[in-house]
């Protein structure tokens, strides 16, 4: 039962889709990095089990989906302990409860059906989970070490953004990719030095440099670049082929929702980056 499970783990929602399998493979690396088990959870939707035969069939489907996901993880040879769990209930409710004791919740983001609804379980988890959430598209793990890729992090250096930067550094180290720190606040110009806004921007720019100097000591060898842009989503769209993962804080509600829709869009075949939503209070 979810309520009785208090051990820390990386939780992955499994539903039999390719995206869920990719999320399991992606989450395995995270579990190793956090030194916790990988917990694969399949939720048997209680709203669809109307007869004993249907309930039995659902249980068989759940078992098969969990075994397929575990086999995919084992095929990566990632040294991680895998736990399987099948639970009856509402998928959203069960995963939200599981997120209370998780270090990270991973869910797949399958391509949206043509003319289908715009909402998704992934978007709901990103908005409501009690821990950080990773949304992983089906193609994410097809080439995990693809050359020329980077981690992109939205960091404007509020207090919460310090945690985002730490998670981004850990992702860059774990995935062996360069890190691109993307700022949307404007750099101070000489004619703004005397006004309040210019001073605040100057302090923010100084905080960026100081923080990166400190983090480089803890994560040596990571290539780090700082990029300034007016619109973060435009930057991601323009560089979607080379971005492997986008890391940002949960407070960027609109950006998170739009990034998830980018990964689900059938029109954008190159948008196969994961979206890592950081919740500071649970790190």
CSV table of C-alpha atoms in Angstrom, one decimal:
chain,number,residue,atom,x,y,z
A,1,UNK,CA,0.0,0.0,0.0
A,2,UNK,CA,1.2,3.5,-0.8
A,3,UNK,CA,0.2,4.8,2.7
A,4,UNK,CA,2.4,2.3,4.4
A,5,UNK,CA,5.4,2.7,2.1
A,6,UNK,CA,7.7,5.3,3.7
A,7,UNK,CA,11.1,4.3,2.3
A,8,UNK,CA,12.6,6.9,-0.1
A,9,UNK,CA,12.7,5.9,-3.7
A,10,UNK,CA,12.5,7.1,-7.2
A,11,UNK,CA,8.9,6.4,-8.2
A,12,UNK,CA,7.9,5.8,-11.9
A,13,UNK,CA,4.3,5.6,-13.1
A,14,UNK,CA,3.9,2.6,-15.4
A,15,UNK,CA,1.0,2.2,-17.8
A,16,UNK,CA,2.4,-0.1,-20.6
A,17,UNK,CA,3.3,2.8,-22.9
A,18,UNK,CA,6.7,3.4,-24.5
A,19,UNK,CA,6.9,6.7,-22.7
A,20,UNK,CA,6.5,4.9,-19.4
A,21,UNK,CA,9.2,2.5,-20.2
A,22,UNK,CA,11.5,5.3,-21.2
A,23,UNK,CA,10.6,7.0,-17.8
A,24,UNK,CA,11.6,3.8,-16.0
A,25,UNK,CA,15.0,3.7,-17.8
A,26,UNK,CA,15.6,7.4,-17.2
A,27,UNK,CA,14.5,7.0,-13.6
A,28,UNK,CA,17.0,4.1,-13.0
A,29,UNK,CA,19.9,6.5,-13.5
A,30,UNK,CA,18.3,8.9,-11.0
A,31,UNK,CA,17.8,6.2,-8.5
A,32,UNK,CA,21.5,5.2,-8.7
A,33,UNK,CA,22.5,8.9,-8.3
A,34,UNK,CA,20.3,9.3,-5.2
A,35,UNK,CA,21.3,5.8,-3.8
A,36,UNK,CA,17.7,4.7,-3.5
A,37,UNK,CA,15.6,1.9,-5.1
A,38,UNK,CA,13.6,2.4,-8.3
A,39,UNK,CA,9.9,1.8,-7.6
A,40,UNK,CA,7.8,1.0,-10.6
A,41,UNK,CA,4.1,1.6,-9.8
A,42,UNK,CA,1.2,0.5,-12.0
A,43,UNK,CA,-2.2,1.8,-11.0
A,44,UNK,CA,-5.2,-0.3,-11.9
A,45,UNK,CA,-7.9,2.2,-12.5
A,46,UNK,CA,-10.8,1.3,-10.1
A,47,UNK,CA,-13.2,3.3,-12.3
A,48,UNK,CA,-12.8,0.8,-15.1
A,49,UNK,CA,-13.1,-2.5,-13.2
A,50,UNK,CA,-16.8,-3.3,-13.4
A,51,UNK,CA,-16.8,-7.1,-13.4
A,52,UNK,CA,-14.5,-9.8,-11.9
A,53,UNK,CA,-13.3,-10.7,-15.4
A,54,UNK,CA,-12.3,-7.2,-16.1
A,55,UNK,CA,-10.5,-6.8,-12.8
A,56,UNK,CA,-8.6,-10.1,-13.5
A,57,UNK,CA,-7.7,-8.9,-17.0
A,58,UNK,CA,-6.5,-5.6,-15.6
A,59,UNK,CA,-4.3,-7.4,-13.1
A,60,UNK,CA,-2.7,-9.4,-15.9
A,61,UNK,CA,-2.1,-6.3,-17.9
A,62,UNK,CA,-0.5,-4.5,-15.0
A,63,UNK,CA,1.8,-7.5,-14.2
A,64,UNK,CA,2.9,-7.6,-17.9
A,65,UNK,CA,3.5,-3.8,-18.0
A,66,UNK,CA,5.6,-3.9,-14.9
A,67,UNK,CA,7.7,-6.9,-16.1
A,68,UNK,CA,8.3,-5.2,-19.5
A,69,UNK,CA,9.4,-2.0,-17.7
A,70,UNK,CA,11.8,-4.0,-15.4
A,71,UNK,CA,13.2,-5.9,-18.4
A,72,UNK,CA,13.9,-2.6,-20.2
A,73,UNK,CA,15.7,-1.3,-17.1
A,74,UNK,CA,17.7,-4.5,-16.7
A,75,UNK,CA,18.7,-4.2,-20.4
A,76,UNK,CA,20.5,-0.9,-19.6
A,77,UNK,CA,22.7,-2.8,-17.1
A,78,UNK,CA,22.1,0.0,-14.5
A,79,UNK,CA,23.0,-1.3,-11.0
A,80,UNK,CA,19.7,-0.4,-9.3
A,81,UNK,CA,17.3,-2.2,-7.1
A,82,UNK,CA,13.9,-2.4,-8.8
A,83,UNK,CA,10.7,-2.7,-6.8
A,84,UNK,CA,7.3,-3.5,-8.5
A,85,UNK,CA,3.9,-2.5,-7.2
A,86,UNK,CA,0.4,-2.8,-8.6
A,87,UNK,CA,-2.3,-0.7,-6.8
A,88,UNK,CA,-6.0,-0.3,-7.3
A,89,UNK,CA,-7.2,3.3,-7.4
A,90,UNK,CA,-7.3,6.5,-9.3
A,91,UNK,CA,-3.9,7.0,-11.1
A,92,UNK,CA,-3.5,10.6,-10.3
A,93,UNK,CA,-4.4,10.2,-6.6
A,94,UNK,CA,-2.1,7.2,-6.2
A,95,UNK,CA,0.9,8.9,-7.7
A,96,UNK,CA,0.3,12.0,-5.7
A,97,UNK,CA,0.3,10.0,-2.6
A,98,UNK,CA,3.4,8.1,-3.7
A,99,UNK,CA,5.2,11.4,-4.3
A,100,UNK,CA,5.0,12.2,-0.6
A,101,UNK,CA,7.8,9.7,0.2
A,102,UNK,CA,9.6,9.9,-3.2
A,103,UNK,CA,12.8,11.8,-3.9
A,104,UNK,CA,11.6,12.0,-7.5
A,105,UNK,CA,8.5,11.1,-9.5
A,106,UNK,CA,9.0,10.1,-13.1
A,107,UNK,CA,6.1,9.8,-15.6
A,108,UNK,CA,6.1,9.3,-19.3
A,109,UNK,CA,4.8,11.9,-21.8
A,110,UNK,CA,3.3,10.1,-24.8
A,111,UNK,CA,2.5,12.0,-27.9
A,112,UNK,CA,-1.0,13.5,-27.8
A,113,UNK,CA,-3.7,11.9,-29.9
A,114,UNK,CA,-4.7,14.0,-32.9
A,115,UNK,CA,-7.5,16.4,-31.8
A,116,UNK,CA,-7.4,14.8,-28.4
A,117,UNK,CA,-7.5,16.6,-25.0
A,118,UNK,CA,-4.7,18.9,-24.1
A,119,UNK,CA,-4.5,17.8,-20.4
A,120,UNK,CA,-2.4,14.9,-19.3
A,121,UNK,CA,-1.4,13.0,-16.2
A,122,UNK,CA,2.2,14.3,-16.7
A,123,UNK,CA,1.0,17.9,-16.5
A,124,UNK,CA,-1.2,17.2,-13.5
A,125,UNK,CA,1.8,15.6,-11.7
A,126,UNK,CA,4.1,18.4,-12.6
A,127,UNK,CA,1.6,20.9,-11.1
A,128,UNK,CA,0.5,19.0,-8.0
A,129,UNK,CA,3.1,16.4,-6.9
A,130,UNK,CA,4.8,16.7,-3.5
A,131,UNK,CA,8.3,16.1,-4.8
A,132,UNK,CA,10.3,17.0,-7.9
A,133,UNK,CA,8.9,15.5,-11.1
A,134,UNK,CA,10.5,14.3,-14.4
A,135,UNK,CA,8.4,14.1,-17.5
A,136,UNK,CA,10.0,11.8,-20.0
A,137,UNK,CA,9.0,11.4,-23.7
A,138,UNK,CA,9.0,7.9,-25.4
A,139,UNK,CA,12.1,8.7,-27.4
A,140,UNK,CA,14.2,10.0,-24.5
A,141,UNK,CA,16.2,6.8,-23.9
A,142,UNK,CA,16.5,5.6,-27.5
A,143,UNK,CA,20.0,7.3,-27.6
A,144,UNK,CA,20.9,8.3,-24.0
A,145,UNK,CA,24.4,9.4,-24.8
A,146,UNK,CA,23.6,11.3,-28.1
A,147,UNK,CA,26.5,13.6,-29.0
A,148,UNK,CA,26.1,17.3,-29.1
A,149,UNK,CA,23.4,17.5,-26.5
A,150,UNK,CA,23.1,19.7,-23.3
A,151,UNK,CA,21.1,20.2,-20.2
A,152,UNK,CA,19.3,23.6,-20.2
A,153,UNK,CA,18.3,25.1,-16.8
A,154,UNK,CA,16.1,28.2,-16.3
A,155,UNK,CA,17.9,30.1,-13.5
A,156,UNK,CA,17.2,33.7,-12.6
A,157,UNK,CA,18.6,33.3,-9.1
A,158,UNK,CA,15.8,33.6,-6.7
A,159,UNK,CA,16.2,31.6,-3.6
A,160,UNK,CA,14.4,28.6,-5.2
A,161,UNK,CA,16.6,28.9,-8.3
A,162,UNK,CA,19.6,27.9,-6.3
A,163,UNK,CA,18.1,24.5,-5.8
A,164,UNK,CA,17.3,24.4,-9.6
A,165,UNK,CA,21.0,25.0,-10.3
A,166,UNK,CA,22.1,22.3,-8.0
A,167,UNK,CA,19.7,19.8,-9.6
A,168,UNK,CA,20.9,20.9,-13.1
A,169,UNK,CA,24.5,20.4,-12.1
A,170,UNK,CA,23.7,16.9,-10.8
A,171,UNK,CA,21.9,16.1,-14.0
A,172,UNK,CA,24.8,17.3,-16.1
A,173,UNK,CA,27.2,15.2,-14.1
A,174,UNK,CA,24.9,12.1,-14.1
A,175,UNK,CA,24.2,12.3,-17.9
A,176,UNK,CA,27.7,13.5,-18.9
A,177,UNK,CA,26.4,16.5,-20.8
A,178,UNK,CA,27.3,20.2,-20.8
A,179,UNK,CA,25.1,22.6,-18.8
A,180,UNK,CA,23.5,25.7,-20.3
A,181,UNK,CA,22.3,28.2,-17.7
A,182,UNK,CA,19.5,30.2,-19.3
A,183,UNK,CA,18.6,33.6,-17.8
A,184,UNK,CA,15.5,35.6,-18.9
A,185,UNK,CA,16.3,38.7,-16.9
A,186,UNK,CA,18.1,41.4,-18.8
A,187,UNK,CA,21.7,42.3,-18.1
A,188,UNK,CA,22.2,45.7,-16.6
A,189,UNK,CA,23.4,48.4,-18.9
A,190,UNK,CA,25.4,51.5,-18.0
A,191,UNK,CA,22.4,53.8,-18.2
A,192,UNK,CA,20.5,51.7,-15.6
A,193,UNK,CA,23.2,51.6,-12.9
A,194,UNK,CA,21.6,54.4,-10.9
A,195,UNK,CA,18.0,53.2,-10.8
A,196,UNK,CA,16.5,50.5,-8.6
A,197,UNK,CA,15.9,48.0,-11.4
A,198,UNK,CA,19.4,48.3,-12.7
A,199,UNK,CA,20.8,47.7,-9.2
A,200,UNK,CA,18.6,44.6,-8.8
A,201,UNK,CA,19.7,43.3,-12.1
A,202,UNK,CA,23.3,43.9,-11.3
A,203,UNK,CA,23.0,42.0,-8.1
A,204,UNK,CA,21.3,39.1,-9.9
A,205,UNK,CA,24.1,39.0,-12.5
A,206,UNK,CA,26.7,39.0,-9.7
A,207,UNK,CA,24.9,36.2,-7.9
A,208,UNK,CA,25.0,34.1,-11.0
A,209,UNK,CA,28.7,34.4,-11.3
A,210,UNK,CA,29.4,33.8,-7.6
A,211,UNK,CA,27.1,30.8,-7.4
A,212,UNK,CA,28.6,29.2,-10.5
A,213,UNK,CA,32.1,29.6,-9.1
A,214,UNK,CA,31.0,27.8,-6.0
A,215,UNK,CA,29.2,25.0,-7.8
A,216,UNK,CA,32.2,24.4,-10.1
A,217,UNK,CA,34.2,23.4,-7.1
A,218,UNK,CA,31.7,20.7,-6.3
A,219,UNK,CA,31.2,19.6,-9.9
A,220,UNK,CA,34.6,19.8,-11.6
A,221,UNK,CA,34.8,19.0,-15.2
A,222,UNK,CA,31.3,20.1,-16.2
A,223,UNK,CA,31.2,22.5,-19.1
A,224,UNK,CA,29.0,25.5,-18.2
A,225,UNK,CA,27.7,28.3,-20.4
A,226,UNK,CA,25.4,31.2,-19.5
A,227,UNK,CA,22.8,32.3,-22.0
A,228,UNK,CA,20.6,35.4,-21.9
A,229,UNK,CA,17.3,35.4,-23.7
A,230,UNK,CA,14.0,37.3,-23.6
A,231,UNK,CA,11.8,34.2,-23.9
A,232,UNK,CA,12.9,30.8,-22.4
A,233,UNK,CA,10.3,28.8,-24.4
A,234,UNK,CA,11.5,30.3,-27.7
A,235,UNK,CA,15.1,29.4,-26.8
A,236,UNK,CA,14.1,25.8,-26.0
A,237,UNK,CA,12.1,25.5,-29.3
A,238,UNK,CA,15.0,26.9,-31.3
A,239,UNK,CA,17.5,24.5,-29.8
A,240,UNK,CA,15.2,21.5,-29.2
A,241,UNK,CA,17.4,19.1,-31.2
A,242,UNK,CA,20.4,19.7,-28.9
A,243,UNK,CA,18.6,19.9,-25.6
A,244,UNK,CA,18.4,16.6,-23.7
A,245,UNK,CA,16.8,17.8,-20.5
A,246,UNK,CA,15.2,21.0,-19.3
A,247,UNK,CA,15.4,21.8,-15.6
A,248,UNK,CA,13.3,24.5,-14.0
A,249,UNK,CA,11.5,25.4,-10.8
A,250,UNK,CA,7.9,24.4,-10.1
A,251,UNK,CA,7.0,28.1,-9.7
A,252,UNK,CA,7.3,28.6,-13.5
A,253,UNK,CA,3.8,27.1,-14.0
A,254,UNK,CA,3.1,28.4,-17.5
A,255,UNK,CA,6.6,27.4,-18.8
A,256,UNK,CA,6.3,23.9,-17.3
A,257,UNK,CA,2.8,23.3,-18.9
A,258,UNK,CA,4.0,24.6,-22.3
A,259,UNK,CA,7.2,22.5,-22.2
A,260,UNK,CA,5.2,19.4,-21.5
A,261,UNK,CA,2.9,20.2,-24.5
A,262,UNK,CA,6.0,20.6,-26.6
A,263,UNK,CA,7.1,17.1,-25.8
A,264,UNK,CA,3.6,15.8,-26.6
A,265,UNK,CA,3.2,17.6,-29.8
A,266,UNK,CA,3.2,15.4,-32.9
A,267,UNK,CA,4.2,18.4,-35.0
A,268,UNK,CA,7.6,18.7,-33.2
A,269,UNK,CA,9.4,15.4,-33.8
A,270,UNK,CA,12.7,16.7,-32.4
A,271,UNK,CA,11.2,17.7,-29.0
A,272,UNK,CA,12.4,14.6,-27.2
A,273,UNK,CA,13.8,16.3,-24.1
A,274,UNK,CA,12.8,15.5,-20.6
A,275,UNK,CA,11.3,18.2,-18.4
A,276,UNK,CA,12.7,18.2,-14.8
A,277,UNK,CA,10.5,20.2,-12.5
A,278,UNK,CA,12.2,21.0,-9.2
A,279,UNK,CA,10.3,21.5,-5.9
A,280,UNK,CA,12.8,23.0,-3.5
A,281,UNK,CA,11.1,21.9,-0.2
A,282,UNK,CA,11.5,18.2,-1.1
A,283,UNK,CA,15.1,18.2,-2.1
